[in-house]
Short mmCIF file of C-alpha atoms in Angstrom, two decimals:
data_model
loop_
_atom_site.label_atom_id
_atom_site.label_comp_id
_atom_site.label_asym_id
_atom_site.label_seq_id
_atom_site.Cartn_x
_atom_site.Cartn_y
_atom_site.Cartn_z
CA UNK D 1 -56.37 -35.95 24.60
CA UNK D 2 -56.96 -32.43 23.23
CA UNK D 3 -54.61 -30.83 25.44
CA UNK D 4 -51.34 -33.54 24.59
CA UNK D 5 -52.48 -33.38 21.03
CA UNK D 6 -52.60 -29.27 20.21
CA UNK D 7 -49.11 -29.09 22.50
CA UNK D 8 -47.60 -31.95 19.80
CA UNK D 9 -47.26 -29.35 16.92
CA UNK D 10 -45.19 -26.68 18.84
CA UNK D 11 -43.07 -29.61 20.51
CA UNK D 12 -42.60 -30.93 17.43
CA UNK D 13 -41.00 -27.90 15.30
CA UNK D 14 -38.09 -27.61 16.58
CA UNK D 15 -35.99 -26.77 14.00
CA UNK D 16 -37.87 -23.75 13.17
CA UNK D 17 -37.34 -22.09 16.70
CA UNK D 18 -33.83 -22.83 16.27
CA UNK D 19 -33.89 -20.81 12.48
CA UNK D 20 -35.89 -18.02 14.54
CA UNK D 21 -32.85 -17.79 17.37
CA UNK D 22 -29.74 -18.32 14.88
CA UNK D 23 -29.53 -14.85 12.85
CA UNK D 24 -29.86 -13.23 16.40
CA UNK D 25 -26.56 -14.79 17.90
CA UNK D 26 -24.96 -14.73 14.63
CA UNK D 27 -25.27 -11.13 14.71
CA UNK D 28 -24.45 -10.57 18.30
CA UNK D 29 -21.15 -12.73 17.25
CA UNK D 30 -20.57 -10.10 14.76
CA UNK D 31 -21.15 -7.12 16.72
CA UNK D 32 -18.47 -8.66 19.27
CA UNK D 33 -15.73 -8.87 16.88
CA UNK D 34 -16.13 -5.62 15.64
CA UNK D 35 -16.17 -3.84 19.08
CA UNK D 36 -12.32 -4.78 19.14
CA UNK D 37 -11.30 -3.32 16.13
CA UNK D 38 -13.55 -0.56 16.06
CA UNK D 39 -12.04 0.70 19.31
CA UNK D 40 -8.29 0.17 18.14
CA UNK D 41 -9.12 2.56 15.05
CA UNK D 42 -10.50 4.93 16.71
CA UNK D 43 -7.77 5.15 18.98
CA UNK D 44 -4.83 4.98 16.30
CA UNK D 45 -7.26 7.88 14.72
CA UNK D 46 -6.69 9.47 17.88
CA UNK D 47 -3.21 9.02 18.10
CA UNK D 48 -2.60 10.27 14.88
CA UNK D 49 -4.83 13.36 15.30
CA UNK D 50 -4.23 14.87 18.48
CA UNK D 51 -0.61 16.02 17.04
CA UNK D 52 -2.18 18.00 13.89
CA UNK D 53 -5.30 18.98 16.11
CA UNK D 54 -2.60 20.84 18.66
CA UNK D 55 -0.51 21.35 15.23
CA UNK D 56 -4.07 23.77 14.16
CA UNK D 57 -4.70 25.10 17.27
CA UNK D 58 -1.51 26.42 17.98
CA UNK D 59 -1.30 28.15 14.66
CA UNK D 60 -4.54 29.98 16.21
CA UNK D 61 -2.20 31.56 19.25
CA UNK D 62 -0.62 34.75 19.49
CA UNK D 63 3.15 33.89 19.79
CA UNK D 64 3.07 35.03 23.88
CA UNK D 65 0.70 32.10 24.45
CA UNK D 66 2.63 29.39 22.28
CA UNK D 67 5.23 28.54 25.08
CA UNK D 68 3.01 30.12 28.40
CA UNK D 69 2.82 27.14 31.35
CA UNK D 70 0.85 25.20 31.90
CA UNK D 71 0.49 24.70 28.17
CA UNK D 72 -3.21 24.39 26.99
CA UNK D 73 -4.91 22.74 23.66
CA UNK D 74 -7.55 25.41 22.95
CA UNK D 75 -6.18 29.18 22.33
CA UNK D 76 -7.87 31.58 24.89
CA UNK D 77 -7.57 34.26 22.36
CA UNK D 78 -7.60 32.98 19.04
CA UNK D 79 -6.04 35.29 15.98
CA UNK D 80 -5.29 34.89 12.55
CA UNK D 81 -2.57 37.38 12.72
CA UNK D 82 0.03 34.56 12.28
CA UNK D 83 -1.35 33.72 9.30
CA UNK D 84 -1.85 37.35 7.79
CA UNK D 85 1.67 37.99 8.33
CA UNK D 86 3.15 34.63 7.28
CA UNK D 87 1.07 35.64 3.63
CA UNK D 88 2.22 39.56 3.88
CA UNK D 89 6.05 38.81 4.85
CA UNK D 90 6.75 36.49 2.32
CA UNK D 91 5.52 36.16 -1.68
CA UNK D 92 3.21 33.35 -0.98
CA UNK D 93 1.14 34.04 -4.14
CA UNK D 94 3.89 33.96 -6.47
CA UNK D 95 5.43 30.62 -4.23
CA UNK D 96 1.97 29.04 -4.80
CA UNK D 97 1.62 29.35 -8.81
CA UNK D 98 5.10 28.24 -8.91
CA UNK D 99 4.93 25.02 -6.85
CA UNK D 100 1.46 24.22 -8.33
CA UNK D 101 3.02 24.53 -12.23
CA UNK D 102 6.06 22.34 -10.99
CA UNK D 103 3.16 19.73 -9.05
CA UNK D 104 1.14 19.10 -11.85
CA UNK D 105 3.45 18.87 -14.56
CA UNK D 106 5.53 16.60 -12.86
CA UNK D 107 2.36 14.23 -11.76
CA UNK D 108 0.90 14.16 -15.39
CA UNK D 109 4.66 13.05 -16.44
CA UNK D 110 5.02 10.55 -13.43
CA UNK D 111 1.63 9.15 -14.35
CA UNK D 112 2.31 8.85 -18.39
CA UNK D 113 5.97 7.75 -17.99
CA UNK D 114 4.99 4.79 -14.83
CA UNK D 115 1.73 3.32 -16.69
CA UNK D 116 3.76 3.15 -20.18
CA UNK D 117 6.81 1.53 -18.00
CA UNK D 118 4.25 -0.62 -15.46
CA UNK D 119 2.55 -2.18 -18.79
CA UNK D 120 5.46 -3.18 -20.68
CA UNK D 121 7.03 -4.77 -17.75
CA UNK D 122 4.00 -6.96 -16.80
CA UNK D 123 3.21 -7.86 -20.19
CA UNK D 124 5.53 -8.48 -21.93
CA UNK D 125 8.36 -11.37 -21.59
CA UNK D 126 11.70 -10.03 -22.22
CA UNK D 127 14.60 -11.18 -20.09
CA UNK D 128 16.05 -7.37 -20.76
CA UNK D 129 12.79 -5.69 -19.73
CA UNK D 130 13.18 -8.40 -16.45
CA UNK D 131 16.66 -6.83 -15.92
CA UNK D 132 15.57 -3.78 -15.87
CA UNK D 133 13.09 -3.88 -13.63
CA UNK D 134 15.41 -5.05 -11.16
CA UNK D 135 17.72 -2.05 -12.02
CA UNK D 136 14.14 0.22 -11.21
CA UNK D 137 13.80 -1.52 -7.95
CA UNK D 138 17.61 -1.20 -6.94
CA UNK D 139 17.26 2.64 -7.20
CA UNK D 140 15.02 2.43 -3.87
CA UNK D 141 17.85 0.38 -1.88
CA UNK D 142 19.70 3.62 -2.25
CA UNK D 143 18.77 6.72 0.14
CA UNK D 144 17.64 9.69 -1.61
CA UNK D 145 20.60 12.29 -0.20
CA UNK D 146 23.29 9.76 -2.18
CA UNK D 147 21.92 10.49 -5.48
CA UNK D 148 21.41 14.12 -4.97
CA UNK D 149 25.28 14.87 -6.19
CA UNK D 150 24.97 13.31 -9.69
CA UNK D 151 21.66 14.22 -10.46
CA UNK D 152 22.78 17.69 -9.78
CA UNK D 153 26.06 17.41 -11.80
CA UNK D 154 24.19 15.90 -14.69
CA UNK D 155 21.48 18.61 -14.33
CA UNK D 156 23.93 21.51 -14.48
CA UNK D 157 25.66 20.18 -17.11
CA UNK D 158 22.41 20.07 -19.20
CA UNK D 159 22.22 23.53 -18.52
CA UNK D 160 18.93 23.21 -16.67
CA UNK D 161 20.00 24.96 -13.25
CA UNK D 162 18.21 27.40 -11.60
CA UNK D 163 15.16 26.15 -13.99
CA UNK D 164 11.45 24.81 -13.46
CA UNK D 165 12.74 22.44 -15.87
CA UNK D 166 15.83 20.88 -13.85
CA UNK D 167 13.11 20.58 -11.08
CA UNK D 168 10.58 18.43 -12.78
CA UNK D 169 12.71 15.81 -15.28
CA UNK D 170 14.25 13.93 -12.30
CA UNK D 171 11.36 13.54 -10.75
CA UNK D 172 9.58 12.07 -13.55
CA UNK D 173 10.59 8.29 -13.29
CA UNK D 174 9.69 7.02 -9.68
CA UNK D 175 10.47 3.05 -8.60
CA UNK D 176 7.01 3.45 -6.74
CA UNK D 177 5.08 4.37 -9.48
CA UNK D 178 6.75 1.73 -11.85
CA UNK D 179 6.07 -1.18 -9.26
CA UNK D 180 2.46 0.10 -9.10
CA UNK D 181 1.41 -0.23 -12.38
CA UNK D 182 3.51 -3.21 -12.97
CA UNK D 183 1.52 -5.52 -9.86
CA UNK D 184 -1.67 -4.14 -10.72
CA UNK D 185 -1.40 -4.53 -14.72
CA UNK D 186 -0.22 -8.52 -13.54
CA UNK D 187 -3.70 -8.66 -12.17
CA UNK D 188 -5.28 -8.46 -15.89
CA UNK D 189 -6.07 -11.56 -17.64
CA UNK D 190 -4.10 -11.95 -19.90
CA UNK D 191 -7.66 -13.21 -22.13
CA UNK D 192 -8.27 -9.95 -21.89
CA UNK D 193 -5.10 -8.73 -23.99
CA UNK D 194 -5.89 -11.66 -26.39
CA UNK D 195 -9.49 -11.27 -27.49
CA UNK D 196 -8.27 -7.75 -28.46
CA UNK D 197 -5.52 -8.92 -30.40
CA UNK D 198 -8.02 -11.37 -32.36
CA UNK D 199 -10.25 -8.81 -32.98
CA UNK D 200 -7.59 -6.66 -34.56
CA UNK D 201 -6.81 -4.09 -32.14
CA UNK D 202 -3.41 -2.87 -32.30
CA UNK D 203 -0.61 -3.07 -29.51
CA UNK D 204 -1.05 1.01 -28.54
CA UNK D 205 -5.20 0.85 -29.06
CA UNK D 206 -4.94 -1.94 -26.78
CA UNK D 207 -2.89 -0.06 -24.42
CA UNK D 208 -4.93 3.51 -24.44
CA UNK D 209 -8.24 2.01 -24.82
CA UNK D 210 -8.40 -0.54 -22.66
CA UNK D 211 -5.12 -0.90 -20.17
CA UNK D 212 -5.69 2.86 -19.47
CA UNK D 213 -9.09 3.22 -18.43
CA UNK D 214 -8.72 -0.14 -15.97
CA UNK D 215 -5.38 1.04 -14.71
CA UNK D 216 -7.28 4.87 -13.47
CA UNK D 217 -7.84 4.08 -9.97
CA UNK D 218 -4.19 3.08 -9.53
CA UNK D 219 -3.36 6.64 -11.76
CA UNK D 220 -5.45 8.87 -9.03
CA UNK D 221 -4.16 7.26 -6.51
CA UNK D 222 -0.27 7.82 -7.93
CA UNK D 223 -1.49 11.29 -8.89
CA UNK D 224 -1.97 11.95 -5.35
CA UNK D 225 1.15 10.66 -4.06
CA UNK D 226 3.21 12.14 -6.70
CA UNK D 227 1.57 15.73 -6.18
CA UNK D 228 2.35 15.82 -2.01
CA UNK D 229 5.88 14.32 -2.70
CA UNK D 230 6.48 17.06 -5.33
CA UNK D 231 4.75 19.70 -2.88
CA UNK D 232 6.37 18.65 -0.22
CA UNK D 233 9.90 19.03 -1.85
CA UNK D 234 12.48 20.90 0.00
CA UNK D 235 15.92 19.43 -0.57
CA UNK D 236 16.30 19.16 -4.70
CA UNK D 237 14.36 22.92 -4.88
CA UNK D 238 16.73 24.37 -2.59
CA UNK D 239 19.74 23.08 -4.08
CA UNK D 240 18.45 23.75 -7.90
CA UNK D 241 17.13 27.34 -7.09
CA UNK D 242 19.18 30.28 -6.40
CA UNK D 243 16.25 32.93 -8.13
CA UNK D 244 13.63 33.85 -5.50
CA UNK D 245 10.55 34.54 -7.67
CA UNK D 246 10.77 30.80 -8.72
CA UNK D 247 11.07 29.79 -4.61
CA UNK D 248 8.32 27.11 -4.01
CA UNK D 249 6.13 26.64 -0.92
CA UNK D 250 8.89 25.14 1.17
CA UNK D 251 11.67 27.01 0.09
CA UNK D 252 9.29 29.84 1.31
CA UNK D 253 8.49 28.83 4.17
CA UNK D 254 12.21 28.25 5.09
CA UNK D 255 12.82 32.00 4.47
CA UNK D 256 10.26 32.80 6.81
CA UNK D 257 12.64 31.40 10.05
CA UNK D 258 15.49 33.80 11.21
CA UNK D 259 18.61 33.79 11.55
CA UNK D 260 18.63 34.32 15.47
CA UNK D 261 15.06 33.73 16.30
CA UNK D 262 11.48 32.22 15.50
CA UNK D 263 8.23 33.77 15.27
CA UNK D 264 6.44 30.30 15.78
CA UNK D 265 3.13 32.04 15.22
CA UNK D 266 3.92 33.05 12.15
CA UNK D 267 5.84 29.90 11.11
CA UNK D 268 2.66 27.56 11.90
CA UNK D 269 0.35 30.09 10.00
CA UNK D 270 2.45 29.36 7.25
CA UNK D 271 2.47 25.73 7.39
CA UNK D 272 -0.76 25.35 7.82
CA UNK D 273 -1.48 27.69 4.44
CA UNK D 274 0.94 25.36 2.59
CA UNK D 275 -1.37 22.11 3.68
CA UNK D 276 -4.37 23.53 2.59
CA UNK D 277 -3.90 22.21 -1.12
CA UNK D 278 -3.10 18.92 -0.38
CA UNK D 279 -6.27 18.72 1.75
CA UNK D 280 -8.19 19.57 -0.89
CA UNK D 281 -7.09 17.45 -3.53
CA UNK D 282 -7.52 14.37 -1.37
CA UNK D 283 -10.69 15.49 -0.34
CA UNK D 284 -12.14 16.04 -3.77
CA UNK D 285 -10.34 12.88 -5.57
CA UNK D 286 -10.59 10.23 -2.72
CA UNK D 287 -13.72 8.55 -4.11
CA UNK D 288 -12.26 7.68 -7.06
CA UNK D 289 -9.30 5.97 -5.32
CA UNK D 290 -11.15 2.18 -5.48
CA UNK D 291 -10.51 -1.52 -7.01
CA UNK D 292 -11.40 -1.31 -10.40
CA UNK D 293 -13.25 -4.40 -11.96
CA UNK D 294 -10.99 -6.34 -13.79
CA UNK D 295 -13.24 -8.78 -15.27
CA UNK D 296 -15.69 -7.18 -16.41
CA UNK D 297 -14.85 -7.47 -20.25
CA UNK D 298 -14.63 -11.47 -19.90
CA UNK D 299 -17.53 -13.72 -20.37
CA UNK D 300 -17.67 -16.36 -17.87
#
């Protein structure tokens, strides 16, 4: 009788021994579905960084070692004399201020000119602001080397050639950066926009004080885009610039190849020197690239 009756209890709570075992295979259900894709992102990591690793490591080698067989990843004797004559051989200073006025200029323009041209499209109802925003989109059907001729004939006729200037205004206006602003500026309630106009607030307070600050991670995150397209310009700067102390990065690096041979060692040093920026500003701006909270002026 005592034994049957102090067993009964435990028998009879089963439920709570199944409570006790659930979280464990729920979690064990969660670790194996993220074994999977943890593995395939570490290998596309992988895959995408073995090439820049060699790209690095290379730069490291004296020129003799670059091509020796059998080739090898790590330099046996690494030097930094590809890179001290890559910065000695060619104005890399004076390539450096100029590409980094032309960058940021041209960003803070992008930026402006796409959140101004995102907002109006998204917000307000015009079948000519519709139409136009097809026009934006149709420029990016069109590859990039077939508007080079007319942009350059209406640049030179402006009298803008061989200029910082003729370099920066067609740059300015980007489809991307339009089509950006315009999806994420859809994506604000529209009670939003309202309860401001109730309250009084006029069309361009509305827009700078509180379309603006909601719209900034989508403006860093442009920002960063626009600055490593404009840095990593080569075509449009070599065809507007004929004055070498206004060359930019690339155009610099270009010089640095012969006309019969390569110094590879040198050539890598010099890439790598021109990367080093863009590293940097991703590095330091990445944590601001996140979703921004659209809701958080609305009341439930």
């Amino acid at each position: 009788m005592t034994t049957t009756d102090m067993a009964r209890p435990v028998d009879a709570d089963p439920g709570r021994a199944d409570s006790t075992k659930r979280p464990r295979s729920e979690g064990g259900g969660g670790l194996r579905r993220a074994i999977p894709a943890t593995t395939l992102l570490w290998l596309l990591a992988c895959l995408y960084g073995l090439p820049v690793l060699w790209f690095i490591l290379s730069s490291l080698k004296p020129a003799g070692d670059l091509f020796s067989y059998p080739l090898t990843l790590v330099p046996h004797h690494p030097t930094l004399s590809g890179y001290l004559t890559a910065w000695r051989s060619a104005n890399f200073s004076q390539y450096f201020i100029n590409t980094t006025l032309v960058c940021v200029i041209t960003t803070v323009l992008t930026v402006a000119a796409s959140c101004c041209t995102g907002y109006a499209l998204a917000k307000y109802d015009n079948k000519w602001l519709k139409a136009f925003f097809i026009c934006i989109l149709a420029t990016t059907m069109l590859p990039g080397e077939v508007m080079l001729a007319p942009e350059f004939l209406v640049v030179r006729n402006l009298g803008l050639y061989n200029s910082f200037t003729g370099i920066i205004l067609p740059a300015v206006l980007t489809a991307t950066g339009c089509f950006m602003f315009r999806q994420f500026f859809l994506t604000v309630p529209d009670e939003l926009v309202e309860a401001a106009r109730i309250d009084g607030a006029r069309e361009l307070s509305i827009f700078l004080r509180i379309m603006v600050p909601l719209s900034r991670p989508i403006m860093l995150t442009l920002a960063i885009l626009s600055f490593q397209w404009r840095w990593n310009d080569y075509i449009w700067p070599l065809l507007m610039l004929n004055d070498p102390s206004k060359f930019t990065v690339q155009i610099g690096i270009q010089s640095i190849v012969g006309a019969q041979n390569i110094n590879w060692s040198v050539l890598l040093g010099a890439s790598v020197i021109s990367m080093i920026p863009l590293i940097v500003i991703f590095l330091v701006f990445q944590r601001y690239v996140m979703g921004a909270d659209i809701n958080a002026g609305l009341k439930d």
